[in-house]
CSV table of C-alpha atoms and ligand atoms in Angstrom, one decimal:
chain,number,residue,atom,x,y,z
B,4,UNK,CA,0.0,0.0,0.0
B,5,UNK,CA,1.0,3.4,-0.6
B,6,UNK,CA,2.4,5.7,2.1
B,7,UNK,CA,3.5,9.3,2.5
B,8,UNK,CA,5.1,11.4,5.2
B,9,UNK,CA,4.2,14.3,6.3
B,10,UNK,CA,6.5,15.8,8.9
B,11,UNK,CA,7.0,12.8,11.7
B,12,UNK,CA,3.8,11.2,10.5
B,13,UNK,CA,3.0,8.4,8.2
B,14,UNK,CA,0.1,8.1,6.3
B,15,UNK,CA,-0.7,4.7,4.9
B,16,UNK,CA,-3.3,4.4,2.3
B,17,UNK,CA,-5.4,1.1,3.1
B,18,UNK,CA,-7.5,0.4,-0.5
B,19,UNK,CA,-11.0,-1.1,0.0
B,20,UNK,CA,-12.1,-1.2,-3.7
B,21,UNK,CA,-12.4,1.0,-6.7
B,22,UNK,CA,-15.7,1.9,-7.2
B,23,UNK,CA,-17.7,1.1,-10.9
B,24,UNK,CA,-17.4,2.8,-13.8
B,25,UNK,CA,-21.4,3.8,-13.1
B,26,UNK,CA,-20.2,5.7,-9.7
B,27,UNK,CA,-18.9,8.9,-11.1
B,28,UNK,CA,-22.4,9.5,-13.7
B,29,UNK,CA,-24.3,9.1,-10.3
B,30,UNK,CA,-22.6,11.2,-8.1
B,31,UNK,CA,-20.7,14.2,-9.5
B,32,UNK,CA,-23.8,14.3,-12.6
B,33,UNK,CA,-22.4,17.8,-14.0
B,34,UNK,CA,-18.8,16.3,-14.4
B,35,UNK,CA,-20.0,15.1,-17.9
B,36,UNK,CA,-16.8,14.1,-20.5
B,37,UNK,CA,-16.9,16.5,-22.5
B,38,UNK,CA,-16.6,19.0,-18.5
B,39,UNK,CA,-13.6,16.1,-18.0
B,40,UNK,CA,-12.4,17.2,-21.6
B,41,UNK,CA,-12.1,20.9,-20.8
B,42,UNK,CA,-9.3,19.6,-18.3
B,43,UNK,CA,-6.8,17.1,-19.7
B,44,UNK,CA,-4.5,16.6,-16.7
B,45,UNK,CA,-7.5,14.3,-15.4
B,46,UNK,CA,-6.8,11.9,-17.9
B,47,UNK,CA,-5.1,8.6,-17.5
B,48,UNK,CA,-5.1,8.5,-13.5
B,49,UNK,CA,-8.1,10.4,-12.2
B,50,UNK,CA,-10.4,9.9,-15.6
B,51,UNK,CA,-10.8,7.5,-18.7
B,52,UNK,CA,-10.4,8.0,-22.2
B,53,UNK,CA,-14.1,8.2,-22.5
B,54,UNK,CA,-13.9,11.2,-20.2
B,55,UNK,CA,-15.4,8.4,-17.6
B,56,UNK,CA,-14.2,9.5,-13.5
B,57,UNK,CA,-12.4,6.8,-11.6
B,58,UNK,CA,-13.1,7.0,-7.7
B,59,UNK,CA,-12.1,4.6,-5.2
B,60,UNK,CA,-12.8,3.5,-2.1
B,61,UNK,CA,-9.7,3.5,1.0
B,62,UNK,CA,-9.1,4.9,4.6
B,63,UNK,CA,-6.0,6.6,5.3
B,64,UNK,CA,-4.1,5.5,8.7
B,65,UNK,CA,-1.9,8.1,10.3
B,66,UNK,CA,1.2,6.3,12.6
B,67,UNK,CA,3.5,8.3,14.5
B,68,UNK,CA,5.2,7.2,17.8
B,69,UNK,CA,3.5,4.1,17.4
B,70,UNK,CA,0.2,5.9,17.6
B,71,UNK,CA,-2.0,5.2,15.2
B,72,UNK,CA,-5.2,6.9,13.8
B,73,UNK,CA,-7.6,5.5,11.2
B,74,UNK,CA,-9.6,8.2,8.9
B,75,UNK,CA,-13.0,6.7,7.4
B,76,UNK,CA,-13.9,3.0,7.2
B,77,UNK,CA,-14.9,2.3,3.9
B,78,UNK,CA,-18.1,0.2,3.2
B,79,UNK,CA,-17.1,-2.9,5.3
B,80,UNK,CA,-17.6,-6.5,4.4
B,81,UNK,CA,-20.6,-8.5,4.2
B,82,UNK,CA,-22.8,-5.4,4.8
B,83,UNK,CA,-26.7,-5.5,3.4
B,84,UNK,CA,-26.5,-2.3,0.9
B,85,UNK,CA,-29.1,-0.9,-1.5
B,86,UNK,CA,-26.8,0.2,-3.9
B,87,UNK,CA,-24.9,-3.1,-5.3
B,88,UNK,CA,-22.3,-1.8,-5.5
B,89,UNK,CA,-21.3,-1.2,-1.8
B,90,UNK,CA,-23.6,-4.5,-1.1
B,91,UNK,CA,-22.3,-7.9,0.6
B,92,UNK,CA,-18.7,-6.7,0.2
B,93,UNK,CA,-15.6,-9.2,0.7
B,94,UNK,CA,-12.7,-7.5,0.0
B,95,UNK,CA,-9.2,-7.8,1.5
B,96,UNK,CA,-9.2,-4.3,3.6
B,97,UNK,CA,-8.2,-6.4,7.0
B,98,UNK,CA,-5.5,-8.0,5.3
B,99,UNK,CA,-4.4,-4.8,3.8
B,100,UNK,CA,-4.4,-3.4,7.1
B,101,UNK,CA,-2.5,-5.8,8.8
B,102,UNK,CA,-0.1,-6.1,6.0
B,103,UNK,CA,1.1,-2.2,6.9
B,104,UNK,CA,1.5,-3.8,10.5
B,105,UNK,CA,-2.0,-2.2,12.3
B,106,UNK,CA,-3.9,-5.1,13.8
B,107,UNK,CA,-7.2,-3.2,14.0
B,108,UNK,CA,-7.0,-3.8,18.3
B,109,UNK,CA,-4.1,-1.7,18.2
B,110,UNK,CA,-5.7,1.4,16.6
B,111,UNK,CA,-6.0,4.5,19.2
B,112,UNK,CA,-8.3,6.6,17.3
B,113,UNK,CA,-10.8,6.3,14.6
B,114,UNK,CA,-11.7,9.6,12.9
B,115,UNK,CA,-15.2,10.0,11.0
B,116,UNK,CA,-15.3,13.0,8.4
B,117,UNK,CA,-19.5,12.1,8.2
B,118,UNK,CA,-22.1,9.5,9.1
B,119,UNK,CA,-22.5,8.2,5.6
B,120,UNK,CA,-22.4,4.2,4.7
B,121,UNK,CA,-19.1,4.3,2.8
B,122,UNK,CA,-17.2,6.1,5.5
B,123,UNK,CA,-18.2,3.9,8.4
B,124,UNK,CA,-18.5,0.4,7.0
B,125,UNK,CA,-15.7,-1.0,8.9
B,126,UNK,CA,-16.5,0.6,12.3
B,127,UNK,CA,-17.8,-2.8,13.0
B,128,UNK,CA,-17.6,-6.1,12.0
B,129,UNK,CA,-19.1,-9.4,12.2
B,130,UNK,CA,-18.7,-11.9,14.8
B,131,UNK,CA,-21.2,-14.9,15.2
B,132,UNK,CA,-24.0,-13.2,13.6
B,133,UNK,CA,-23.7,-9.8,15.5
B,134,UNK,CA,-21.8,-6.6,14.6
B,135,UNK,CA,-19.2,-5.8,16.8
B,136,UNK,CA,-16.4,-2.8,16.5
B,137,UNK,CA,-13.8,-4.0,14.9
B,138,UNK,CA,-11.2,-1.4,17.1
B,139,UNK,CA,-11.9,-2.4,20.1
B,140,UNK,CA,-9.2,-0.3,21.8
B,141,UNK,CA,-10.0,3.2,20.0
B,142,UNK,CA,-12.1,5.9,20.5
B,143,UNK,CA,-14.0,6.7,17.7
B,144,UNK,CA,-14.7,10.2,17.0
B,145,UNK,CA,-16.7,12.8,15.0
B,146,UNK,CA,-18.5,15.7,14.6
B,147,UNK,CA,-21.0,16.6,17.5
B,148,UNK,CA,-23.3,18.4,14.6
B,149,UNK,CA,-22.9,15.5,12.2
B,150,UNK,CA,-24.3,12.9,15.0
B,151,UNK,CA,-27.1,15.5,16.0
B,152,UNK,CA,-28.4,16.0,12.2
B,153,UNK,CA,-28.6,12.3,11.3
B,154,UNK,CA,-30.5,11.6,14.9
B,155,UNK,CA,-33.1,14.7,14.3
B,156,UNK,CA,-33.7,12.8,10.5
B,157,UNK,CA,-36.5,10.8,9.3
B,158,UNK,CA,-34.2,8.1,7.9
B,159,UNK,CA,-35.1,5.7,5.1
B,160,UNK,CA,-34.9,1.7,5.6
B,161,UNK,CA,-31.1,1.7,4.1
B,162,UNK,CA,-29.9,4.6,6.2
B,163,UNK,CA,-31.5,3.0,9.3
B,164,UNK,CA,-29.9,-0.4,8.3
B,165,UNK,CA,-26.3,1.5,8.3
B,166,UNK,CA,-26.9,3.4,11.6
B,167,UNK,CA,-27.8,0.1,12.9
B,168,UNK,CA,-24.7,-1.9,11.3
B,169,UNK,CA,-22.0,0.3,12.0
B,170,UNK,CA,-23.0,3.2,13.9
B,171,UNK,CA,-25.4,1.7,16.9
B,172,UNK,CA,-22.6,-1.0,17.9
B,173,UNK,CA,-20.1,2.0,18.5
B,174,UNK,CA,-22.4,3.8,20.2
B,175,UNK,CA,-23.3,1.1,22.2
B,176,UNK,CA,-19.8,-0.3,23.4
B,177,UNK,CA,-19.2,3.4,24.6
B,178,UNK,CA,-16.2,4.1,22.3
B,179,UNK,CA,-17.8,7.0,20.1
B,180,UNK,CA,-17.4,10.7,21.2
B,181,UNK,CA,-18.6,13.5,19.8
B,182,UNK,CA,-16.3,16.5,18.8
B,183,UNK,CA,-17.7,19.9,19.0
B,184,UNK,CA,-16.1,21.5,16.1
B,185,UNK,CA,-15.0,25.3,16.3
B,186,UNK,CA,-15.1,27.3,13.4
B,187,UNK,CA,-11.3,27.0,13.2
B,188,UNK,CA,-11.4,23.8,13.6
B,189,UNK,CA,-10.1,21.3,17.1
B,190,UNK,CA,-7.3,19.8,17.9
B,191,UNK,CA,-7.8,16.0,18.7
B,192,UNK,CA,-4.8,14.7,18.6
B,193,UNK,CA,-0.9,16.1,18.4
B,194,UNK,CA,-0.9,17.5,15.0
B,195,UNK,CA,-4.2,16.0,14.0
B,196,UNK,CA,-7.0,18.9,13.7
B,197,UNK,CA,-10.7,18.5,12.1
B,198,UNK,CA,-11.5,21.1,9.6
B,199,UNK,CA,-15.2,22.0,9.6
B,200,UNK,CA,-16.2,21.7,6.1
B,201,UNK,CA,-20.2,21.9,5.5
B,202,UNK,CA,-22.1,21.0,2.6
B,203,UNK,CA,-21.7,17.2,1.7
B,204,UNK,CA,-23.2,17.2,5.2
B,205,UNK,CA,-24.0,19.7,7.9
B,206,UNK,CA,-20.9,18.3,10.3
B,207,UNK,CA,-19.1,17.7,7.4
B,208,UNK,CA,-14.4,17.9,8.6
B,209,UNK,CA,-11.5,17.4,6.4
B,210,UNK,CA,-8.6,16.2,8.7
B,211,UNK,CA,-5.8,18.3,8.9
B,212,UNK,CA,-1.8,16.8,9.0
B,213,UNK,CA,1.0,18.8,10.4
B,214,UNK,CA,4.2,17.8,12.1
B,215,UNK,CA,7.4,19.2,11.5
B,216,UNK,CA,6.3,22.1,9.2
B,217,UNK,CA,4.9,20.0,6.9
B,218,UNK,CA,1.0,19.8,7.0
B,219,UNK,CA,-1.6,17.6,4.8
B,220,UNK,CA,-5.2,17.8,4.3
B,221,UNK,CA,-7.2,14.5,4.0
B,222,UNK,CA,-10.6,15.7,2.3
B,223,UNK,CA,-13.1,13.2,2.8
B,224,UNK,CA,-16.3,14.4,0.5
B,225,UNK,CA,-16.0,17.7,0.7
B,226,UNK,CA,-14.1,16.7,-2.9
B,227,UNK,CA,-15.2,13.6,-4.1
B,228,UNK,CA,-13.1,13.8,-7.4
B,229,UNK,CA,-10.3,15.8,-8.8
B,230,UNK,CA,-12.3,17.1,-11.0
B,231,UNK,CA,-13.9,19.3,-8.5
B,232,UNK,CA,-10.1,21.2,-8.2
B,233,UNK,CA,-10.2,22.1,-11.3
B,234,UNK,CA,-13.6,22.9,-11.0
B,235,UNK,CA,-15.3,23.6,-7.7
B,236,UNK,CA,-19.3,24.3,-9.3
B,237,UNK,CA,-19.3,20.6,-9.4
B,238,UNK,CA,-21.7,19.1,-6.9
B,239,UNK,CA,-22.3,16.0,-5.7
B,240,UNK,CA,-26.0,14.2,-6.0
B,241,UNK,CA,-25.7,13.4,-2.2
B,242,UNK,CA,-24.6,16.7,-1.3
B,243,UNK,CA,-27.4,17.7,1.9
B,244,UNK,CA,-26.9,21.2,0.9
B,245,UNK,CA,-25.3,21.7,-2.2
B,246,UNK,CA,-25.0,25.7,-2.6
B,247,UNK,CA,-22.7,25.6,0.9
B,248,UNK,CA,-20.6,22.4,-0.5
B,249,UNK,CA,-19.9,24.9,-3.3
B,250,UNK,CA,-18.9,27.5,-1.6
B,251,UNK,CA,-16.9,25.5,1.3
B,252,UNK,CA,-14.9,24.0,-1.9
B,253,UNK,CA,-14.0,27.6,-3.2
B,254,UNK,CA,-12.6,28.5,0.2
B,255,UNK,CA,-10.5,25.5,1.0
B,256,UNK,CA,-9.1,24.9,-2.7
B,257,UNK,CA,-8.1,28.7,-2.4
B,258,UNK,CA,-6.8,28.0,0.8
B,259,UNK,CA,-4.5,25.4,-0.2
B,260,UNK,CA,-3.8,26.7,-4.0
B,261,UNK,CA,-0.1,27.1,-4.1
B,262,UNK,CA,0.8,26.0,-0.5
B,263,UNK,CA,3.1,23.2,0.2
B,264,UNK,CA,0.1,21.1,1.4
B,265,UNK,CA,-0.4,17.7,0.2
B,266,UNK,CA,-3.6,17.3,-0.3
B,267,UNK,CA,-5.1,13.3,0.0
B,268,UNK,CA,-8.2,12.5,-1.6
B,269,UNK,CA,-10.6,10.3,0.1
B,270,UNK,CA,-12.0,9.0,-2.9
B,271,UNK,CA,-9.2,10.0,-5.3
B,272,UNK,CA,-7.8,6.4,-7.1
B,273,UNK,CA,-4.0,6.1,-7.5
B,274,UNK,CA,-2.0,8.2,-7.6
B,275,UNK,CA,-4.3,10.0,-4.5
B,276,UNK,CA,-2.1,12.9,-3.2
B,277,UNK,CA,-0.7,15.8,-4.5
B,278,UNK,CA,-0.3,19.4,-4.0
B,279,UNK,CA,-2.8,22.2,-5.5
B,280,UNK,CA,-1.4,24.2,-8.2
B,281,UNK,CA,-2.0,27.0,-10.4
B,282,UNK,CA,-1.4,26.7,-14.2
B,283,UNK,CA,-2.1,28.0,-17.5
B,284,UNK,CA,-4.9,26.2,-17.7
B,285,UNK,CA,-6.3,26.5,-14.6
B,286,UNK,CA,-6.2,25.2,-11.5
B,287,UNK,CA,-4.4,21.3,-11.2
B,288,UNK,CA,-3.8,18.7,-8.4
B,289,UNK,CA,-0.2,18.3,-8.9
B,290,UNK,CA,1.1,14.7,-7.6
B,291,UNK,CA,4.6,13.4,-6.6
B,292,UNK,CA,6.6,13.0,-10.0
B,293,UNK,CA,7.6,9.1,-9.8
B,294,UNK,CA,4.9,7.7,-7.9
B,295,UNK,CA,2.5,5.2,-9.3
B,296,UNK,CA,-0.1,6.0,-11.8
B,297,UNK,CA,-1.2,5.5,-15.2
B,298,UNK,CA,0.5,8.8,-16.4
B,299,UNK,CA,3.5,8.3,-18.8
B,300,UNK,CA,4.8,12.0,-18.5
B,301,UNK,CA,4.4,11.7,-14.8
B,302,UNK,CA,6.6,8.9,-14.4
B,303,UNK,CA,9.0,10.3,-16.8
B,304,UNK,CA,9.2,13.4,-14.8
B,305,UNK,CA,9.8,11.3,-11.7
B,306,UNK,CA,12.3,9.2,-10.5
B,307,UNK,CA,15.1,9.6,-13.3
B,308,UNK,CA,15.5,13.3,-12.6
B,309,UNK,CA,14.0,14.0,-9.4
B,310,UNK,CA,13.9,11.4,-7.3
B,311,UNK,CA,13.3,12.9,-3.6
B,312,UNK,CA,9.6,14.4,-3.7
B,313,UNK,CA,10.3,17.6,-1.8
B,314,UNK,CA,13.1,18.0,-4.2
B,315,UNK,CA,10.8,17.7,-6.9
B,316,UNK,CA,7.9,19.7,-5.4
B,317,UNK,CA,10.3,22.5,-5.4
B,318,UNK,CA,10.3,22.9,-8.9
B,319,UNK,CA,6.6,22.0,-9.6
B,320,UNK,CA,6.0,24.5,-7.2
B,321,UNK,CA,8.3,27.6,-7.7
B,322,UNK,CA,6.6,30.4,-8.2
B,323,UNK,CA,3.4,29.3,-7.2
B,324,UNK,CA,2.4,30.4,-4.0
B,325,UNK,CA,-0.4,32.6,-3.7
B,326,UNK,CA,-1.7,35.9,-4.3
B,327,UNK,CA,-1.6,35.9,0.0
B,328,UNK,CA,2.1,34.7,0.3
B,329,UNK,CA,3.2,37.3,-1.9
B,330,UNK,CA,1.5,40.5,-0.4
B,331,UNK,CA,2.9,39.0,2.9
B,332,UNK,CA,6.4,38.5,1.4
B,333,UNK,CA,6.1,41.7,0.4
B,334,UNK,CA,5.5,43.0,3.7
B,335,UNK,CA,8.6,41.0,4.7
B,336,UNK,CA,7.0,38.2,6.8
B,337,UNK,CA,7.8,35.5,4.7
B,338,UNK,CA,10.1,33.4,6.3
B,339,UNK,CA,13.0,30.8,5.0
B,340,UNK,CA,13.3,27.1,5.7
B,341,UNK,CA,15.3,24.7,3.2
B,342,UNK,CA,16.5,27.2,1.3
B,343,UNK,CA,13.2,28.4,0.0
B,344,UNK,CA,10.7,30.9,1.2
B,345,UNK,CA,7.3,29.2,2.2
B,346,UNK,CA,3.9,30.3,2.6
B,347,UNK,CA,3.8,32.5,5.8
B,348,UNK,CA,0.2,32.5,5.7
B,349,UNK,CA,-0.8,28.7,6.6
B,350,UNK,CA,-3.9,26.8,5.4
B,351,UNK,CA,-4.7,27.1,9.2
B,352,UNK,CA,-4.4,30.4,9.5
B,353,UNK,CA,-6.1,30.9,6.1
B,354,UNK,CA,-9.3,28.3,7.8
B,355,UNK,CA,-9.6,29.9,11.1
B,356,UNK,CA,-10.4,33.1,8.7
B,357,UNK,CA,-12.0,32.1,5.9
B,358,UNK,CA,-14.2,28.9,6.1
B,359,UNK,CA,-18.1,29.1,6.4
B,360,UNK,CA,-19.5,28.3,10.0
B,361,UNK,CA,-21.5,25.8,9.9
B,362,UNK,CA,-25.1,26.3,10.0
B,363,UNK,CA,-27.1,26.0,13.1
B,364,UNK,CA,-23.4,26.8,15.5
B,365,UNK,CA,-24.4,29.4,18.0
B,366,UNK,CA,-21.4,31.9,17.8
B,367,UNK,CA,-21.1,31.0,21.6
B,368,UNK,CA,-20.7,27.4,21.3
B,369,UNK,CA,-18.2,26.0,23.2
B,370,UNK,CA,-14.6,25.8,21.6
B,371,UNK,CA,-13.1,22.4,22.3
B,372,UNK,CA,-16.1,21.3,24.1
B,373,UNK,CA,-15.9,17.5,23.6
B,374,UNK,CA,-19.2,15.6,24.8
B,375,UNK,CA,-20.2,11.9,24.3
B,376,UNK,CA,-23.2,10.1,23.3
B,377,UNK,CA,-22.7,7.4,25.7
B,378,UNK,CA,-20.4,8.0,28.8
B,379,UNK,CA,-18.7,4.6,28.8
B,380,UNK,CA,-18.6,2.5,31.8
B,381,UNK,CA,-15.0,2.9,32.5
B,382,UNK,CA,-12.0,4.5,30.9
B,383,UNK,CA,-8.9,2.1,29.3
B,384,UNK,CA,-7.4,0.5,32.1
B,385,UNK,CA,-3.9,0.8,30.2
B,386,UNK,CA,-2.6,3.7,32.2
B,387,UNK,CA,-2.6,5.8,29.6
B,388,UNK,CA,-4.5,8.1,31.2
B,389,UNK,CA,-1.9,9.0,33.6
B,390,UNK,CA,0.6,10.0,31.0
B,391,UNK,CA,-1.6,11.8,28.9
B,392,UNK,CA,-2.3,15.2,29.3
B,393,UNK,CA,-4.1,16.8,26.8
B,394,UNK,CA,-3.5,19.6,24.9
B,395,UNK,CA,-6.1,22.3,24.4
B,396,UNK,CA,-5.8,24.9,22.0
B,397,UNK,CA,-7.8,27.9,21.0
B,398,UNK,CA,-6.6,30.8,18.0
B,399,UNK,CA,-3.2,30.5,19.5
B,400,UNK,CA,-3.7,30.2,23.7
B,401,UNK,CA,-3.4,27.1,24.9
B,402,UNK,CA,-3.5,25.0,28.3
B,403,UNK,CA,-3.4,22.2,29.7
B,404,UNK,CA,-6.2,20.0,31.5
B,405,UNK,CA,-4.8,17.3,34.3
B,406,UNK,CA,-6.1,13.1,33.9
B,407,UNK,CA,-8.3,14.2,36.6
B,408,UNK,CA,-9.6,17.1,35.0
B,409,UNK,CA,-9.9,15.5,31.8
B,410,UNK,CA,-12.0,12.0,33.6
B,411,UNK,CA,-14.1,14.8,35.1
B,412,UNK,CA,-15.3,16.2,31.8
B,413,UNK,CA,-15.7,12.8,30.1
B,414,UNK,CA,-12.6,13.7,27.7
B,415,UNK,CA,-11.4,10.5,26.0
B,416,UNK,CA,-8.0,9.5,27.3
B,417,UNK,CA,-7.3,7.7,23.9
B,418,UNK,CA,-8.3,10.4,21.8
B,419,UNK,CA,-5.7,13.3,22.8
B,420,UNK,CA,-2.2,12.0,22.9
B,421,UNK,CA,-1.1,15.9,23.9
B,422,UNK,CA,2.1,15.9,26.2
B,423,UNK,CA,1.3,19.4,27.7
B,424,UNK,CA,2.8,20.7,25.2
B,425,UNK,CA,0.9,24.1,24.5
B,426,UNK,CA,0.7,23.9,20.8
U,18,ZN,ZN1,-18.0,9.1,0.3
């Protein structure tokens, strides 16, 4: 399987399936061929000749200091599915987990972007009949608002078999807390921070990377497809509100335009990652010359001339930092680091300014206010407790909050791994 680093961190791509050829006419309907035509750097990897999308299924895992974070869980295995596509699964994605050496019991942290089936499938799975979690040592985790709007709707027969299959058993083992998610986003683990992004769904996060000065974005559905870089109108089918998906695209792909972050596509297929750039013709995910893909040209412009990524991003990205960076380098507060100046202005920064609020937050609500559906019985009984502080954080103050502080307020011990470091 794939993997990139991003500062200290690893990030492992774990494939479930690609998804048929009949996925991408469903669910991005305006991304038509001849739309896919208009932009030819889709084509081999992210497109078909035909002008056809190709989307996949995967979770990304995050390991660092032998902590490790799962983001979405696919469809699962053996799940009853109205669309036949996602239905009865039995693909390899345990093995494929295991193979990059994460036995699902030794997961810490399972992060949710939304409640929907192909991002929670392998929550659970089954055992004699009955569907269990399939971490049984983690703390899942996701939005507070996302948890409140699928529980205040009138679900259909499918969406109630999913809650019950994969959410209810979470739920009901005590392991899933709910994240109340400022507008700048939260901090829930060290250098792992949810991103509101509304639209696909009201509690909609992207999951932000950073460690080291090096900082990814893993999207979820707020973009389904590359194609929605080069051309944010595009909406999903299953968008809950599609107007605010549009407009939280705009503000995040401007965001990251230009910036050294690597961008990870939930459902992106191979080659997955890349950085945004501007070109000519418009506005390109840019991925690591070298890596694998369909793309001739890319792997021509990879390994024999560039073989270390960063190396390689350098040139791809030279000149491309945004209109932001520049007015700030101008006003001399860009800063050097390898030789090169980099964007002063982070995609944080650029977030805790610029992204939509989503709808229904009170402007009061609580900043870091984690609450649980479910107060489990006990906490783990590892002692991890006792050597975790966690680390709260809000537009630059920070503090710490003591084991005893942190039991008293129902704060998972799994899910912040903060040392006290106020960061
Ligand atoms: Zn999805």
């Amino acid at each position: 399987m794939p993997s990139w680093s991003v500062g200290n961190l690893t990030v492992h791509r774990i494939d479930e399936t690609e998804l048929p050829p009949e996925t991408g006419p469903w669910l991005l309907p305006a991304a038509t061929p001849e739309v896919v035509d208009r932009h030819a750097w889709l084509k081999p990897d992210f497109a078909t000749e035909d002008g056809i999308l190709r989307l996949a299924s995967h979770s990304f895992v995050v390991v660092s200091d032998g902590r490790r974070i799962v983001i979405d869980t696919g469809i699962g295995n053996r799940k009853e599915r109205a669309n036949p596509a996602w239905h009865n699964l039995r693909t390899g994605y345990h093995d494929r987990l295991v193979d990059v050496g994460v036995e699902p019991g030794t997961v810490d942290l399972v992060l949710l972007t939304h409640l929907h089936t192909d991002h929670v499938g392998w929550n659970t799975h089954e055992v004699n009949g009955e569907w269990v979690p399939l971490f049984t040592n983690a703390r899942y985790a996701t939005s507070k608002l996302e948890r409140e709007y699928w529980a205040a709707q009138d679900m259909d027969e499918p969406r109630l078999q999913m809650f019950r299959d994969s959410v209810h058993p979470v739920e009901n083992a005590g392991l899933l807390d709910l994240v109340d998610v400022a507008a700048d986003g939260v901090e829930v683990a060290d250098g792992v921070r949810l991103i509101p992004t509304p639209g696909h769904t009201p509690g909609h996060v992207a999951v932000e990377l950073t460690s080291a000065g090096e900082t990814a974005l893993i999207t979820g559905d707020c973009v389904h497809h590359p194609v929605q870089i080069a051309d944010p109108e595009v909406t999903s089918c299953v968008d809950v509100d599609p107007a605010q998906a549009r407009a939280t695209r705009h503000t995040l792909l401007q965001s990251l335009a230009g910036t050294d972050t690597l961008v990870l596509g939930t459902h992106f297929p191979p080659p997955t990652a890349g950085r945004i750039v501007h070109e000519p013709d418009g506005v390109h995910l840019a991925f690591q010359p070298g890596w694998p893909c369909r793309s001739t040209s890319s792997r021509k412009a990879g390994t024999a001339h560039q073989p270390a990524w960063r190396g390689a991003w350098a040139v791809l990205s030279r000149g491309e930092h945004c209109g932001r960076w520049r007015s700030a380098a101008r006003a001399g507060q860009g800063r050097r680091r390898g030789g090169r100046r980099r964007c002063p202005l982070s995609p944080r920064t650029v977030h805790e300014h610029s992204l939509p609020r989503p709808a229904g937050r009170s402007a009061a609500a609580g900043v870091d206010r984690w609450e649980r559906l479910q107060r489990p019985a006990r906490f783990r009984g590892d002692g991890r407790a006792a050597h975790c502080r966690p680390v709260r954080r809000q537009r630059g103050r920070s503090s710490t909050v003591s084991p005893a502080q942190q039991r008293g307020r129902g704060l998972p011990s799994a899910v912040r791994f903060g040392h006290g470091v106020g960061r």
